[in-house]
Structures are given as structure tokens and as C-alpha cells.
PDB file of C-alpha atoms and ligand atoms in Angstrom:
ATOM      1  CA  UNK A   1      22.475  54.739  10.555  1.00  0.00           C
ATOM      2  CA  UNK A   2      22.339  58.169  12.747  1.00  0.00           C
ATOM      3  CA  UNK A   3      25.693  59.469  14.061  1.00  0.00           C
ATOM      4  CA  UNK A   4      26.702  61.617  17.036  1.00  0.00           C
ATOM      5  CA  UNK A   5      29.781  62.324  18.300  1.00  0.00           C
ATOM      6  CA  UNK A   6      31.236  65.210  21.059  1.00  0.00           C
ATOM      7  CA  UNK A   7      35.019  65.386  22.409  1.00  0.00           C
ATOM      8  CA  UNK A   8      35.623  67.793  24.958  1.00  0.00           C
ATOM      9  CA  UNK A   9      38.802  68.934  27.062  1.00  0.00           C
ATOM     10  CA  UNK A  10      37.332  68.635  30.448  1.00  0.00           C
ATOM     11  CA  UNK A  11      38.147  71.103  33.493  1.00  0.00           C
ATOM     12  CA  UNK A  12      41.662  70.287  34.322  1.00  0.00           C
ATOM     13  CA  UNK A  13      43.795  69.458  31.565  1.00  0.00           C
ATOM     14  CA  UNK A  14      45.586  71.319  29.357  1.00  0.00           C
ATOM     15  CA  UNK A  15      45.493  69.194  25.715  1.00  0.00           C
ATOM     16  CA  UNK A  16      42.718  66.865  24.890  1.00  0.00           C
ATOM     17  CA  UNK A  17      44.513  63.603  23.652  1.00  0.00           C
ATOM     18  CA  UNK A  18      41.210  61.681  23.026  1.00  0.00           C
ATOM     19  CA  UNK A  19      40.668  61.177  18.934  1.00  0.00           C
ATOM     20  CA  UNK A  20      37.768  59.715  17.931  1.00  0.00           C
ATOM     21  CA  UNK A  21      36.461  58.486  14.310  1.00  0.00           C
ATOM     22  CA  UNK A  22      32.776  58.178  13.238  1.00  0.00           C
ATOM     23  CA  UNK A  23      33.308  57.819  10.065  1.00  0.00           C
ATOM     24  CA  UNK A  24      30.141  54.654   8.684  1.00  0.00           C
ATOM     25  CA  UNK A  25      31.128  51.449   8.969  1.00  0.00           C
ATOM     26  CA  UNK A  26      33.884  52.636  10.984  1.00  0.00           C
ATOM     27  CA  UNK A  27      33.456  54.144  14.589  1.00  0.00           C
ATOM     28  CA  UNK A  28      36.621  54.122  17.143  1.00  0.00           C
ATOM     29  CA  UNK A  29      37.778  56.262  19.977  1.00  0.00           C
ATOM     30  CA  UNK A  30      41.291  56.520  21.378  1.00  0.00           C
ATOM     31  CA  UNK A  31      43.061  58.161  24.612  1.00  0.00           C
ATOM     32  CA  UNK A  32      46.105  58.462  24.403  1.00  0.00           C
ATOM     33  CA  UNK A  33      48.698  58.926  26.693  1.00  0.00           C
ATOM     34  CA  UNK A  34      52.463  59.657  27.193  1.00  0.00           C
ATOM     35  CA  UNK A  35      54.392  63.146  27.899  1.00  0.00           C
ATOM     36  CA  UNK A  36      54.163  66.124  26.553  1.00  0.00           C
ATOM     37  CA  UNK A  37      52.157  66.168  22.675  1.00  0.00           C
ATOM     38  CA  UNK A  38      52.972  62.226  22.739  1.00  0.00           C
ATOM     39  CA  UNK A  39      49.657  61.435  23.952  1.00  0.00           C
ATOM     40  CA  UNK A  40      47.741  62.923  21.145  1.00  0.00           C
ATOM     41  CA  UNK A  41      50.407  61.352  18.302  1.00  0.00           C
ATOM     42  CA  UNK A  42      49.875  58.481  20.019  1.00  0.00           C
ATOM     43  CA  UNK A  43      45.960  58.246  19.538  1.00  0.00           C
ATOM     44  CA  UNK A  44      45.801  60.207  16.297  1.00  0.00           C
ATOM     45  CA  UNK A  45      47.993  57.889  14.437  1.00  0.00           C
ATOM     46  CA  UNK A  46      46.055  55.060  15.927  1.00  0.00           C
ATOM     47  CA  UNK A  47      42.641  56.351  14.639  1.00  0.00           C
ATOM     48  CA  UNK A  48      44.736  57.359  11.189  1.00  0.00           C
ATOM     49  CA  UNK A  49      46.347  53.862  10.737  1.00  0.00           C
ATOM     50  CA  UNK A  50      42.922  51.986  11.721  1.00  0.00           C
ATOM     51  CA  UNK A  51      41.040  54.582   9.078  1.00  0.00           C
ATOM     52  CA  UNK A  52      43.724  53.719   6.240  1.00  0.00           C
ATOM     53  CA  UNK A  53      44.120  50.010   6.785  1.00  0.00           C
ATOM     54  CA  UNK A  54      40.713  48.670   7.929  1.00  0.00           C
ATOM     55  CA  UNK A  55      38.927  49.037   4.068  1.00  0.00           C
ATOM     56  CA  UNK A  56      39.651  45.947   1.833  1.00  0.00           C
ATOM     57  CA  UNK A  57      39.368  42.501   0.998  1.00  0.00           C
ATOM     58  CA  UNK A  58      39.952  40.273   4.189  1.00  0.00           C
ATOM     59  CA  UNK A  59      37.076  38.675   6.336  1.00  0.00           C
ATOM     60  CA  UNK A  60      35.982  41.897   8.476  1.00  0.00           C
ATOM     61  CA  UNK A  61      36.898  40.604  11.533  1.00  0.00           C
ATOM     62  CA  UNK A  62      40.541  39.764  10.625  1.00  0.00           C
ATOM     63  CA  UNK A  63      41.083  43.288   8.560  1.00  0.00           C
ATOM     64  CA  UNK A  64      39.967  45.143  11.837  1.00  0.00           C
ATOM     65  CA  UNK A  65      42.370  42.854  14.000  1.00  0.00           C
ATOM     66  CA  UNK A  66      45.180  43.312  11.487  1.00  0.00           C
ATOM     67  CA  UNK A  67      44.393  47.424  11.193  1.00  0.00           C
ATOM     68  CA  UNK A  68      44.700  47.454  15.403  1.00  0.00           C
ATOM     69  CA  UNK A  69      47.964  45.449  15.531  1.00  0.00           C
ATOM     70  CA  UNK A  70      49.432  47.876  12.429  1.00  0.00           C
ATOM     71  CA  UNK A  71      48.895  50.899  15.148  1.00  0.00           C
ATOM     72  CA  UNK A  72      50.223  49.245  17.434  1.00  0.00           C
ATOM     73  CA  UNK A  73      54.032  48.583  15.279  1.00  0.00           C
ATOM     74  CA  UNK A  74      53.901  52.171  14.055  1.00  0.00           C
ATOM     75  CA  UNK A  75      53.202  53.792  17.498  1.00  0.00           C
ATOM     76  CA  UNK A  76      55.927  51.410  18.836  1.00  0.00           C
ATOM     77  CA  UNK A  77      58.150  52.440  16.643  1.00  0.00           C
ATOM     78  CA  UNK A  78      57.941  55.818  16.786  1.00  0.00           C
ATOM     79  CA  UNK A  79      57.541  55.780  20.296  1.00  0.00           C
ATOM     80  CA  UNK A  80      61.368  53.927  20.173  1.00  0.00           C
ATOM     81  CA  UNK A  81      62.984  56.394  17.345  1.00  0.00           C
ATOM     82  CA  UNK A  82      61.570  59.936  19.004  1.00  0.00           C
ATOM     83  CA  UNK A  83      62.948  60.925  22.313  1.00  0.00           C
ATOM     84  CA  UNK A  84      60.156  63.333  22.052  1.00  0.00           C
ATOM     85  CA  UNK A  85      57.474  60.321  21.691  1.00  0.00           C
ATOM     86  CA  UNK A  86      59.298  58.010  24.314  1.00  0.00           C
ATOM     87  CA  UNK A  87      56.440  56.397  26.204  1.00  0.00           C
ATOM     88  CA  UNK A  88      53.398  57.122  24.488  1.00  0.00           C
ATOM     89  CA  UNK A  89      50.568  55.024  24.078  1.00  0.00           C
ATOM     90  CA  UNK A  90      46.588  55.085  23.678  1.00  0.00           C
ATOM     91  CA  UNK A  91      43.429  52.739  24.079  1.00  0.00           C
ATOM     92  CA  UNK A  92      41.545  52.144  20.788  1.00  0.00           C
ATOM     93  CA  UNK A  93      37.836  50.715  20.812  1.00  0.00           C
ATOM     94  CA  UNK A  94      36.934  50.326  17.545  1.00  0.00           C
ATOM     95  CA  UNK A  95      33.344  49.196  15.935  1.00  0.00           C
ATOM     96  CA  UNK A  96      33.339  48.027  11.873  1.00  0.00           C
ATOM     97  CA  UNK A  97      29.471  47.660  10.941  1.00  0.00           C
ATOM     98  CA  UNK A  98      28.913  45.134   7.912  1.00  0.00           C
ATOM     99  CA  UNK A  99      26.573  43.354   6.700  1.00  0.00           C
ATOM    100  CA  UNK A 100      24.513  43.713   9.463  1.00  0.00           C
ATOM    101  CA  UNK A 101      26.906  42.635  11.706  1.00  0.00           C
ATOM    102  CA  UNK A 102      29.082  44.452  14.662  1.00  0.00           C
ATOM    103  CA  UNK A 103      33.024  43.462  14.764  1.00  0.00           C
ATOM    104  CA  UNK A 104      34.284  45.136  17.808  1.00  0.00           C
ATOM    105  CA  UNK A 105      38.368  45.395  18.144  1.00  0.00           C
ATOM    106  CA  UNK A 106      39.730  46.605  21.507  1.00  0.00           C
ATOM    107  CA  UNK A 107      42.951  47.399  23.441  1.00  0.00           C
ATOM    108  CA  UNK A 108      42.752  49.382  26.590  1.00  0.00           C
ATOM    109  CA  UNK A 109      40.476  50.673  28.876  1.00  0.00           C
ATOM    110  CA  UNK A 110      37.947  52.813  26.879  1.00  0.00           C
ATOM    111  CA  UNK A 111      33.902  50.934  25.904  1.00  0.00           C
ATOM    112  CA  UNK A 112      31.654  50.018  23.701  1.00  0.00           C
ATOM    113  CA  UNK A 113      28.718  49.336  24.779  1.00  0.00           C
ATOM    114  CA  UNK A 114      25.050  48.486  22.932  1.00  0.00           C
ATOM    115  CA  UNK A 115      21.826  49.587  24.138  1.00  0.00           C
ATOM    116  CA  UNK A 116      19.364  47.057  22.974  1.00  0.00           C
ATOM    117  CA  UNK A 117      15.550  47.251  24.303  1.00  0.00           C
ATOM    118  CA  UNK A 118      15.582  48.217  27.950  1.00  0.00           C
ATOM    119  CA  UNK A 119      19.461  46.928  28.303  1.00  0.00           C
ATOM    120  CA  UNK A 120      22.650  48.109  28.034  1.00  0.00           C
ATOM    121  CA  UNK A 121      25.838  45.640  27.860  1.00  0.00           C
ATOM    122  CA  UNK A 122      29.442  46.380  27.515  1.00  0.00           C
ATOM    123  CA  UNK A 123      30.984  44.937  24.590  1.00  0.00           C
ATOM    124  CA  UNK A 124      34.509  45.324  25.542  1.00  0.00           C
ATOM    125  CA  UNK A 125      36.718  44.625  28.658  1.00  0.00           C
ATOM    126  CA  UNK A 126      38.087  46.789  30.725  1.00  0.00           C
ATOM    127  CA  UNK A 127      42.304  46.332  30.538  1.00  0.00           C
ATOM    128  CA  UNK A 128      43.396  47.846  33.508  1.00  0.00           C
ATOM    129  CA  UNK A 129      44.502  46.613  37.015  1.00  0.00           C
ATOM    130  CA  UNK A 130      41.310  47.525  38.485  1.00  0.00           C
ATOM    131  CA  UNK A 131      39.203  45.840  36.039  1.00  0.00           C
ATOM    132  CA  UNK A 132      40.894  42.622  36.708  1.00  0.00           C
ATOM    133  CA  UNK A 133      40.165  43.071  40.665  1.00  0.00           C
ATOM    134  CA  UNK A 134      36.542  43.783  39.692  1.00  0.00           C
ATOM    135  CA  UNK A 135      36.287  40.292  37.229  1.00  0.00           C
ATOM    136  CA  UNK A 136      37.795  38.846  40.270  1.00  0.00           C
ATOM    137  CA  UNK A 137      35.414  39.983  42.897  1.00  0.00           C
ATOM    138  CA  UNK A 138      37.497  42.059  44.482  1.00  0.00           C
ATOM    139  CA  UNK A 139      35.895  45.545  44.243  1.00  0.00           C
ATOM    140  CA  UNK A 140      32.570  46.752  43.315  1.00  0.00           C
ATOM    141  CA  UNK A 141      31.647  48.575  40.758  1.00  0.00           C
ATOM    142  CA  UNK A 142      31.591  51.716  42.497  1.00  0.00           C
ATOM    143  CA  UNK A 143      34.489  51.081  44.181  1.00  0.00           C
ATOM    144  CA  UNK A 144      36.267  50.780  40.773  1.00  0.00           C
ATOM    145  CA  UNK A 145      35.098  53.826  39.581  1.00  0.00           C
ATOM    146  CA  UNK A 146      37.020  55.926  42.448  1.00  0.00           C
ATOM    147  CA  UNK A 147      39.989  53.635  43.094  1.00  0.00           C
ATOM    148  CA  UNK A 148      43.410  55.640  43.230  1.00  0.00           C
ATOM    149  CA  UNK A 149      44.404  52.891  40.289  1.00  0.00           C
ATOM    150  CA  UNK A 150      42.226  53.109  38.140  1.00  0.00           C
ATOM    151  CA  UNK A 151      44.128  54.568  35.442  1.00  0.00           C
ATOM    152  CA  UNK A 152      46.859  51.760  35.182  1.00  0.00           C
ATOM    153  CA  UNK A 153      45.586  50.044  31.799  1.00  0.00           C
ATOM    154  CA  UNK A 154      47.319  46.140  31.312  1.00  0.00           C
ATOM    155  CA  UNK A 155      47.532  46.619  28.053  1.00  0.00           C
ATOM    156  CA  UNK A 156      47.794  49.594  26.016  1.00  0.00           C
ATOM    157  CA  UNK A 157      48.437  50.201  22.072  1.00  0.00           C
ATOM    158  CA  UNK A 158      52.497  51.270  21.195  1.00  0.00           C
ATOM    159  CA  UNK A 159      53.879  50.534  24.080  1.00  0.00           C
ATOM    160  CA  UNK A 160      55.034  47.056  23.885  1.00  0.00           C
ATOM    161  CA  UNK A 161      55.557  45.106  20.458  1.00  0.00           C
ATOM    162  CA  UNK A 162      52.966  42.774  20.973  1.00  0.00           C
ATOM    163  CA  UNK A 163      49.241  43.256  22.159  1.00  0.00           C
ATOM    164  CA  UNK A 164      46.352  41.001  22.218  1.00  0.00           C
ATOM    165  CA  UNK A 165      43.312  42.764  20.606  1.00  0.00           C
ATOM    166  CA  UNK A 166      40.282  41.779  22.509  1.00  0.00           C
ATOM    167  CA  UNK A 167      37.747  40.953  19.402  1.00  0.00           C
ATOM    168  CA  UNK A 168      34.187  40.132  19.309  1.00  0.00           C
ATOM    169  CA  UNK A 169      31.258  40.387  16.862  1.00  0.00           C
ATOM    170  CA  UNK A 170      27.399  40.080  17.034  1.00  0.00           C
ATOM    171  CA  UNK A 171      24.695  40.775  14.591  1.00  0.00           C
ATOM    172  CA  UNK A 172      22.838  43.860  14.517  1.00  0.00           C
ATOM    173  CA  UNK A 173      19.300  44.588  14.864  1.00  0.00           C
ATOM    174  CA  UNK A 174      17.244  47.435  13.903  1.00  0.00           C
ATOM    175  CA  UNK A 175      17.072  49.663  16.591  1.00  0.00           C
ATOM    176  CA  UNK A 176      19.971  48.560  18.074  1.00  0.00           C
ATOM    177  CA  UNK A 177      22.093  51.951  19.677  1.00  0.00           C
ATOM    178  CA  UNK A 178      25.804  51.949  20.410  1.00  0.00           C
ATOM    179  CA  UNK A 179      28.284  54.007  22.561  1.00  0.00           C
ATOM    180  CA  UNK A 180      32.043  54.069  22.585  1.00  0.00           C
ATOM    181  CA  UNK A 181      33.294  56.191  24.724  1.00  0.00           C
ATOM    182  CA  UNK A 182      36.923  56.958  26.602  1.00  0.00           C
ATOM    183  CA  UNK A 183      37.474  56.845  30.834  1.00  0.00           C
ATOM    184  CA  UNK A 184      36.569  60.464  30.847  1.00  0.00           C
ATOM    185  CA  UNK A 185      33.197  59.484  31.073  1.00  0.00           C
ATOM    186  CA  UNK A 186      32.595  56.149  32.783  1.00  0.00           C
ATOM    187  CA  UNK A 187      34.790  57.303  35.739  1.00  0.00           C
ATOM    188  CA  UNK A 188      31.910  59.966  36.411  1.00  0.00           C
ATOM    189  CA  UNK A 189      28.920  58.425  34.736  1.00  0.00           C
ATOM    190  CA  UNK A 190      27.377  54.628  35.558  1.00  0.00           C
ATOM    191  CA  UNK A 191      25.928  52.532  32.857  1.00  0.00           C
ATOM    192  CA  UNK A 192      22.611  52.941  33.639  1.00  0.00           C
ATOM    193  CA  UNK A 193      22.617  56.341  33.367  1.00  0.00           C
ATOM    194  CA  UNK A 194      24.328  56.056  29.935  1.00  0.00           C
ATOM    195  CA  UNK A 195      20.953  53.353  28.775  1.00  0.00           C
ATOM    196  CA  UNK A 196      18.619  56.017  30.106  1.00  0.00           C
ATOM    197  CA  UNK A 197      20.346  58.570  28.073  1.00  0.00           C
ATOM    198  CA  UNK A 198      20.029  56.499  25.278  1.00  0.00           C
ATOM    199  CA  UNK A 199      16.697  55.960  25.923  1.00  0.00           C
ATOM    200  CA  UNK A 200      15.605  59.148  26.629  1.00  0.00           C
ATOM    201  CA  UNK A 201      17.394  60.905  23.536  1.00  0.00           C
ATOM    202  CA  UNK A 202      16.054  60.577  19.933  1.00  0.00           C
ATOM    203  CA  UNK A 203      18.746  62.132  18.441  1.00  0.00           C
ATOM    204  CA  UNK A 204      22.172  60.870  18.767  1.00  0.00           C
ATOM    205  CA  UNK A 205      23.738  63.964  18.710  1.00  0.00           C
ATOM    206  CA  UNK A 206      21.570  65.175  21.936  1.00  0.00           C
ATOM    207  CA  UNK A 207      22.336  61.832  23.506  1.00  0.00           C
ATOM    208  CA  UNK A 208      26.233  62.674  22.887  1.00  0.00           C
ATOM    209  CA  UNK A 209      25.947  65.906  23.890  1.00  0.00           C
ATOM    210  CA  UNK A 210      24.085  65.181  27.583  1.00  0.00           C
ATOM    211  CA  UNK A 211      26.588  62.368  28.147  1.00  0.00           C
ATOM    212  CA  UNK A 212      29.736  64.835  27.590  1.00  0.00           C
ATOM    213  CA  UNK A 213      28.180  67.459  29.854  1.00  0.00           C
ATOM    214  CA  UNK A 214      26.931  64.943  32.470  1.00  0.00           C
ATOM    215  CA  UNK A 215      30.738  64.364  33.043  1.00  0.00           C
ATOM    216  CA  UNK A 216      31.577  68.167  32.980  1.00  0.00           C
ATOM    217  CA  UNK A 217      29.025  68.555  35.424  1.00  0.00           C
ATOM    218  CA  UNK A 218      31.003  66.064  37.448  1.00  0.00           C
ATOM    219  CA  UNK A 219      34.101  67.721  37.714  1.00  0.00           C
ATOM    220  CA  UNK A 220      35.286  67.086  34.168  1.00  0.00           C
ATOM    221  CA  UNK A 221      38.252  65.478  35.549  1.00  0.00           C
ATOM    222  CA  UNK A 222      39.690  64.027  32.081  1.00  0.00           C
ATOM    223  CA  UNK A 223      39.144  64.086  28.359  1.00  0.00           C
ATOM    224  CA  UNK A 224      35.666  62.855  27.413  1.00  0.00           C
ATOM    225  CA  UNK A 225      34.885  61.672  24.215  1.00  0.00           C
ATOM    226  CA  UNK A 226      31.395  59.615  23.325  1.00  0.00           C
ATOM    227  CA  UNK A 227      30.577  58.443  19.566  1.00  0.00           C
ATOM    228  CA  UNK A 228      27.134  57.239  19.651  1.00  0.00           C
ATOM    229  CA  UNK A 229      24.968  54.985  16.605  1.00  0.00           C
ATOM    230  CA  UNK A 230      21.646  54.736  16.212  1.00  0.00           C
ATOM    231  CA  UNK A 231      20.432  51.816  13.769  1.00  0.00           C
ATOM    232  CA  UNK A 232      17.153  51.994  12.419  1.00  0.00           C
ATOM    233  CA  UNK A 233      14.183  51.013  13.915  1.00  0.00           C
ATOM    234  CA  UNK A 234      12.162  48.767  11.358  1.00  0.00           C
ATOM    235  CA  UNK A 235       9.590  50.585   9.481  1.00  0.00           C
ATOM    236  CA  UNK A 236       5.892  49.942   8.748  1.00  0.00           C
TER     237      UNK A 236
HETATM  238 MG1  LIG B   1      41.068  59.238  29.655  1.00  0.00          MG
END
């Protein structure tokens, strides 16, 4: 498997509280948010606890749900012992690749997404008040990506005790590509323009790279952040 990966700042704010991991079989991102530094602890303790408690013996799938809802308590609590940390919270999209299959964990409103063929599909859901409307008919897709709410996530990691992590899990095929990315960029870039990337790009890096500057290009508005996977293509 061929990694990429790029985070970058953006144009108008002032700390970058995206983490990301891409660390084979494990690939997350995070955003984090909350006053202050809190947004960054926030997400780096969620990519630290998911890194330290995903490895070992339970059925993937269950280790990767357990790992999320462990970030989730320790965030919480720190988030209700340090004034400093009051608040804080962070999406985490996280990918565990094993034996040849794809267990995707997710809380918030970041993606994964696989680029199979000439598709692209999201693997995740987006929690947030306007991806409800948009399951519900209510706005468009382009509509969605400009709406005043769009930042309002349902659920988020640390900031209540309990959270339902969204799983899922498919097998892989050679060739298969994946992207998980944060807001930063699907608020300024459309799917299809992340499958032509894809496409385009036989590198992973590159393809990383062109997505993060698409968005800059854009305005840069937030924190981007794209980990991107190629699988193998059979050989012979
Ligand atoms: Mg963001």
C-alpha cells in the first residue's frame, strides 16, 4: 500500500487543530475544536488514544469501535477537569486495513471516501445539522456546502459521555484508492473533483498535495487535512 498525506493551516486561522495518522493498517484524521489550544488536545489525544488502543487481539471491527469510544472518555474527561480544555471536542474518521478488508469507525463530520474504477463513494456520514437536511431532501448538495450551518456537527468526540460510532467495513480490492479527509476540504472541493484527482494522480502524495492546494486556491477558509491510500493494482 502507497501513502500520502498533507495538513495545512489554511488562509485565516491562526492554529491548525486537524491531526491526522497514516500510520499502515491505521489511517484517521481528526478536527478538533474548542477554545483556545483545546481544539488541537482535543484531536491529538484522539489520534494518540486510537494509535495506542486499536493494536491487539479483538475482532478488528470491535477493537476500532472500542479505541473510538476510549477517546471519547479521555477527551470527556479532560474536557470536565481543565477549565482550560472546557468544551473541546474533534471528529475522528478512522480506516483499520486487515486482511484485505476496510473497517471504517466514524464520529463527526470529516470523510472517507473510496475511489474504486470510475467511482467515488463516501464511506462515512456526515454528523452535522446540515447533513441531516440533505438525507432528508431538504438542501442540495451545493446548497450544503455554503449553508451558514454547516459547521454544527450532531455528534462530536469528548463532548458528551456517550457517542455512537458510525462503523462499517467492506473488502478491499486491488486498486482500490481511499481518501479521508477533514471539512477544510469538502466545503471547497466536490467529490467529483476529488475521483478525478484520484484518477488523474499516480502518486498519492501528488494526489494529496493537489487536493490541499485546490482548497487553498479556494480561499483556504479552514484547516485541510487529506490522507490518501493507494492499494495495489494486481500484477501480471
Ligand atoms: Mg474543519
Amino acid at each position: 500500500m502507497q501513502i500520502g498525506y498533507r495538513t495545512d493551516i489554511g488562509k485565516s486561522r491562526l492554529t491548525n487543530e486537524d491531526r491526522l495518522l497514516a500510520r499502515p493498517p491505521l489511517l484517521a484524521v481528526a478536527d478538533g475544536m474548542g477554545g483556545a489550544q483545546a481544539g488541537e488536545v482535543a484531536s491529538e489525544m484522539a489520534i494518540h488514544v486510537l494509535w495506542e488502543a486499536a493494536p491487539g487481539g479483538e475482532p478488528p471491527q470491535e477493537r476500532l469501535k472500542q479505541a473510538i469510544l476510549e477517546a471519547n472518555r479521555r477527551i470527556f474527561a479532560l474536557a470536565n477537569s481543565d477549565s482550560r480544555c472546557a468544551g473541546m471536542g474533534t471528529t475522528l474518521t478512522a480506516v483499520l486495513l486487515e486482511n484485505h478488508m476496510a473497517y471504517v469507525g466514524h464520529v463527526g463530520d470529516s470523510r472517507a471516501y473510496l475511489v474504486r474504477g470510475q467511482h467515488i463513494r463516501r464511506l462515512t456520514q456526515d454528523q452535522s445539522v446540515v447533513g441531516e437536511l440533505m438525507r432528508l431532501g431538504y438542501l442540495s448538495e451545493a446548497e450544503a456546502m455554503v449553508h451558514p450551518q454547516r459547521n454544527i456537527l450532531t455528534q462530536a468526540l469528548g463532548t458528551e459521555p456517550h457517542v455512537q460510532v458510525e462503523l462499517t467495513q467492506f473488502p478491499i480490492e486491488p486498486g482500490d484508492r481511499l481518501v479521508l479527509c477533514t471539512d477544510g476540504l469538502t466545503s471547497l472541493v466536490q467529490d467529483g473533483e476529488i475521483l478525478d484527482t484520484l484518477r488523474q494522480e499516480r502518486e498519492p502524495q501528488a494526489a494529496a498535495d493537489r487536493l490541499v492546494d485546490l482548497a487553498l486556491d479556494r480561499g483556504g477558509y479552514d484547516n485541510v487535512t487529506v490522507v490518501v491510500a493507494y492499494i495495489p493494482p494486481v500484477s501480471g
